[in-house]
């Protein structure tokens, strides 16, 4: 893994040119393939200006904060729950907002089918949570791709990562079909909808007000119903979900603790460790050591 730019908690991989040449020669992996991939949380002062065009498409998915990009003389504003794809072969620039810097997933890609997946995505596209959304699943696909590439550049790993990447792109280009593929949320009750909302926003900081607006209930009413059915307040349950996700990352990845902390929307690593210890009875470091021994 090659880290760049020094954003706190960042993740990134730049595939070596020798590996890219192998992908280009492979009939399976070459149709749509990644050359660079990463995640930048709260990317303050993030800025790129490419006066000389690159051969890759640039995919950016903003999950929090704001930013902008400029291409062909036109400036676009980007907010959370939006993505865009910059076409290959065109100069461009983009940046995080100065006051509310974006948190982004980003991928550079190319291949014989790349232009079909990038089609009509120059303007920002919405990926808003609703009761049919599968944002958590899509973020899981990104993690699969990232950790597969980080684990090995063996040809079967590359093929799996690039096939999964096509699924990831398809989940955005054919969003309605993706959302309908596993059926809608069966229950319309407020607590089920609130739990779904929490699961879709694990990487963010959200408030009780955010949850109440989603389910259209007052804070007191939602809290009463939630405690009755789940046994916790909505925000305490949200912490439990985040810690459960952190345990999975500690078990299955080699991500650093500060990277997991940032990935789950905790700005303070010490606060994250305290909450983790309170829930699990041990620190994240001790949990990882225990899990691997």
Short mmCIF file of C-alpha atoms in Angstrom, two decimals, residues 75-238:
data_model
loop_
_atom_site.label_atom_id
_atom_site.label_comp_id
_atom_site.label_asym_id
_atom_site.label_seq_id
_atom_site.Cartn_x
_atom_site.Cartn_y
_atom_site.Cartn_z
CA UNK A 75 -17.60 24.61 -12.13
CA UNK A 76 -19.72 22.05 -10.24
CA UNK A 77 -20.51 22.00 -6.51
CA UNK A 78 -20.57 18.65 -4.72
CA UNK A 79 -22.23 17.80 -1.40
CA UNK A 80 -22.45 14.64 0.68
CA UNK A 81 -24.21 11.65 -0.87
CA UNK A 82 -23.11 12.59 -4.37
CA UNK A 83 -20.59 11.18 -6.86
CA UNK A 84 -19.20 12.21 -10.21
CA UNK A 85 -16.83 10.79 -12.83
CA UNK A 86 -14.36 13.00 -14.68
CA UNK A 87 -13.69 11.79 -18.24
CA UNK A 88 -10.29 10.60 -19.33
CA UNK A 89 -8.29 12.87 -21.60
CA UNK A 90 -9.59 16.19 -20.23
CA UNK A 91 -7.81 18.70 -18.00
CA UNK A 92 -9.58 19.35 -14.71
CA UNK A 93 -9.24 20.49 -11.13
CA UNK A 94 -11.08 19.74 -7.91
CA UNK A 95 -10.89 20.58 -4.24
CA UNK A 96 -12.45 20.14 -0.84
CA UNK A 97 -14.53 22.98 0.59
CA UNK A 98 -12.47 25.19 2.90
CA UNK A 99 -15.03 25.22 5.73
CA UNK A 100 -16.59 21.75 5.35
CA UNK A 101 -13.93 19.59 3.66
CA UNK A 102 -15.22 16.50 1.99
CA UNK A 103 -14.67 12.87 2.93
CA UNK A 104 -14.33 10.94 -0.31
CA UNK A 105 -13.85 7.55 -1.87
CA UNK A 106 -11.88 7.93 -5.09
CA UNK A 107 -10.82 5.62 -7.91
CA UNK A 108 -8.87 6.14 -11.13
CA UNK A 109 -9.84 3.59 -13.75
CA UNK A 110 -9.73 2.77 -17.44
CA UNK A 111 -10.40 -0.13 -19.82
CA UNK A 112 -12.44 -0.97 -22.91
CA UNK A 113 -15.77 -0.63 -21.03
CA UNK A 114 -14.80 2.31 -18.85
CA UNK A 115 -16.55 4.94 -20.96
CA UNK A 116 -19.86 3.08 -20.73
CA UNK A 117 -19.82 3.12 -16.94
CA UNK A 118 -18.73 6.77 -16.89
CA UNK A 119 -21.40 7.90 -19.34
CA UNK A 120 -23.69 10.71 -18.12
CA UNK A 121 -21.82 11.04 -14.81
CA UNK A 122 -20.05 14.36 -15.39
CA UNK A 123 -22.65 16.21 -13.31
CA UNK A 124 -23.01 15.23 -9.63
CA UNK A 125 -25.31 12.23 -9.08
CA UNK A 126 -27.27 11.68 -5.87
CA UNK A 127 -26.86 8.62 -3.65
CA UNK A 128 -29.34 9.58 -0.93
CA UNK A 129 -30.26 7.20 1.90
CA UNK A 130 -33.86 6.00 1.90
CA UNK A 131 -35.63 2.89 3.06
CA UNK A 132 -34.61 1.05 -0.15
CA UNK A 133 -30.98 2.19 -0.23
CA UNK A 134 -28.08 -0.22 0.09
CA UNK A 135 -25.26 2.21 0.82
CA UNK A 136 -23.76 -0.07 3.45
CA UNK A 137 -23.51 -2.89 0.88
CA UNK A 138 -21.87 -0.62 -1.67
CA UNK A 139 -19.28 0.57 0.84
CA UNK A 140 -18.67 -3.08 1.61
CA UNK A 141 -17.87 -3.66 -2.07
CA UNK A 142 -15.33 -0.84 -1.96
CA UNK A 143 -13.68 -2.41 1.08
CA UNK A 144 -13.56 -5.80 -0.67
CA UNK A 145 -11.84 -4.24 -3.67
CA UNK A 146 -9.38 -2.29 -1.55
CA UNK A 147 -8.38 -5.15 0.72
CA UNK A 148 -8.16 -7.63 -2.16
CA UNK A 149 -5.70 -5.36 -3.95
CA UNK A 150 -3.85 -4.62 -0.74
CA UNK A 151 -3.49 -8.32 0.02
CA UNK A 152 -1.92 -9.47 -3.24
CA UNK A 153 -1.35 -8.63 -6.91
CA UNK A 154 -1.77 -12.28 -7.93
CA UNK A 155 -3.75 -12.52 -11.16
CA UNK A 156 -6.77 -14.17 -9.50
CA UNK A 157 -6.90 -11.37 -6.91
CA UNK A 158 -6.73 -8.78 -9.67
CA UNK A 159 -9.50 -10.48 -11.62
CA UNK A 160 -11.73 -10.66 -8.56
CA UNK A 161 -11.06 -7.03 -7.62
CA UNK A 162 -11.86 -5.76 -11.11
CA UNK A 163 -14.98 -7.90 -11.44
CA UNK A 164 -16.16 -6.55 -8.08
CA UNK A 165 -15.36 -3.04 -9.30
CA UNK A 166 -17.72 -3.53 -12.26
CA UNK A 167 -20.42 -4.52 -9.76
CA UNK A 168 -19.61 -1.40 -7.74
CA UNK A 169 -19.94 0.86 -10.79
CA UNK A 170 -23.12 -0.94 -11.87
CA UNK A 171 -24.65 -0.32 -8.43
CA UNK A 172 -24.36 3.40 -9.16
CA UNK A 173 -25.17 3.50 -12.87
CA UNK A 174 -28.17 1.20 -12.41
CA UNK A 175 -29.06 2.41 -8.94
CA UNK A 176 -32.76 1.65 -8.97
CA UNK A 177 -32.15 -1.91 -10.13
CA UNK A 178 -29.49 -2.30 -7.46
CA UNK A 179 -31.85 -1.09 -4.77
CA UNK A 180 -34.68 -3.33 -5.92
CA UNK A 181 -32.55 -6.45 -6.40
CA UNK A 182 -32.97 -7.68 -2.82
CA UNK A 183 -36.46 -6.31 -2.22
CA UNK A 184 -37.59 -3.32 -0.22
CA UNK A 185 -37.48 -2.94 3.53
CA UNK A 186 -40.45 -5.05 4.57
CA UNK A 187 -41.47 -3.01 7.58
CA UNK A 188 -42.43 0.63 7.44
CA UNK A 189 -42.34 1.01 11.22
CA UNK A 190 -40.25 3.90 12.50
CA UNK A 191 -37.79 1.82 14.51
CA UNK A 192 -36.91 -0.45 11.58
CA UNK A 193 -36.44 2.59 9.37
CA UNK A 194 -34.26 4.25 12.04
CA UNK A 195 -32.06 1.15 12.34
CA UNK A 196 -31.70 1.06 8.55
CA UNK A 197 -30.71 4.73 8.57
CA UNK A 198 -28.06 4.09 11.23
CA UNK A 199 -26.63 1.17 9.26
CA UNK A 200 -26.46 3.32 6.12
CA UNK A 201 -24.53 6.06 7.93
CA UNK A 202 -21.90 4.18 9.95
CA UNK A 203 -19.07 6.29 8.52
CA UNK A 204 -20.63 9.58 9.57
CA UNK A 205 -21.41 11.61 12.64
CA UNK A 206 -25.18 11.95 12.88
CA UNK A 207 -27.51 13.46 15.47
CA UNK A 208 -30.83 12.39 16.93
CA UNK A 209 -32.36 15.20 14.90
CA UNK A 210 -31.03 13.63 11.67
CA UNK A 211 -32.65 10.30 12.57
CA UNK A 212 -35.95 11.91 13.55
CA UNK A 213 -36.13 13.83 10.28
CA UNK A 214 -35.63 10.59 8.37
CA UNK A 215 -38.45 8.75 10.16
CA UNK A 216 -40.64 11.85 10.69
CA UNK A 217 -41.05 11.49 14.45
CA UNK A 218 -40.26 13.72 17.40
CA UNK A 219 -37.08 12.93 19.40
CA UNK A 220 -39.06 11.91 22.49
CA UNK A 221 -41.41 9.63 20.54
CA UNK A 222 -38.63 7.93 18.57
CA UNK A 223 -36.48 7.46 21.68
CA UNK A 224 -39.38 5.84 23.54
CA UNK A 225 -40.19 3.45 20.68
CA UNK A 226 -36.53 2.67 20.04
CA UNK A 227 -35.76 1.83 23.67
CA UNK A 228 -38.88 -0.31 23.86
CA UNK A 229 -37.96 -2.38 20.80
CA UNK A 230 -34.12 -2.31 20.75
CA UNK A 231 -33.24 -1.73 24.39
CA UNK A 232 -30.94 1.22 23.75
CA UNK A 233 -31.28 4.85 22.80
CA UNK A 234 -30.81 5.48 19.06
CA UNK A 235 -27.38 7.10 19.49
CA UNK A 236 -26.09 4.47 21.92
CA UNK A 237 -27.18 1.78 19.48
CA UNK A 238 -25.38 3.70 16.72
#
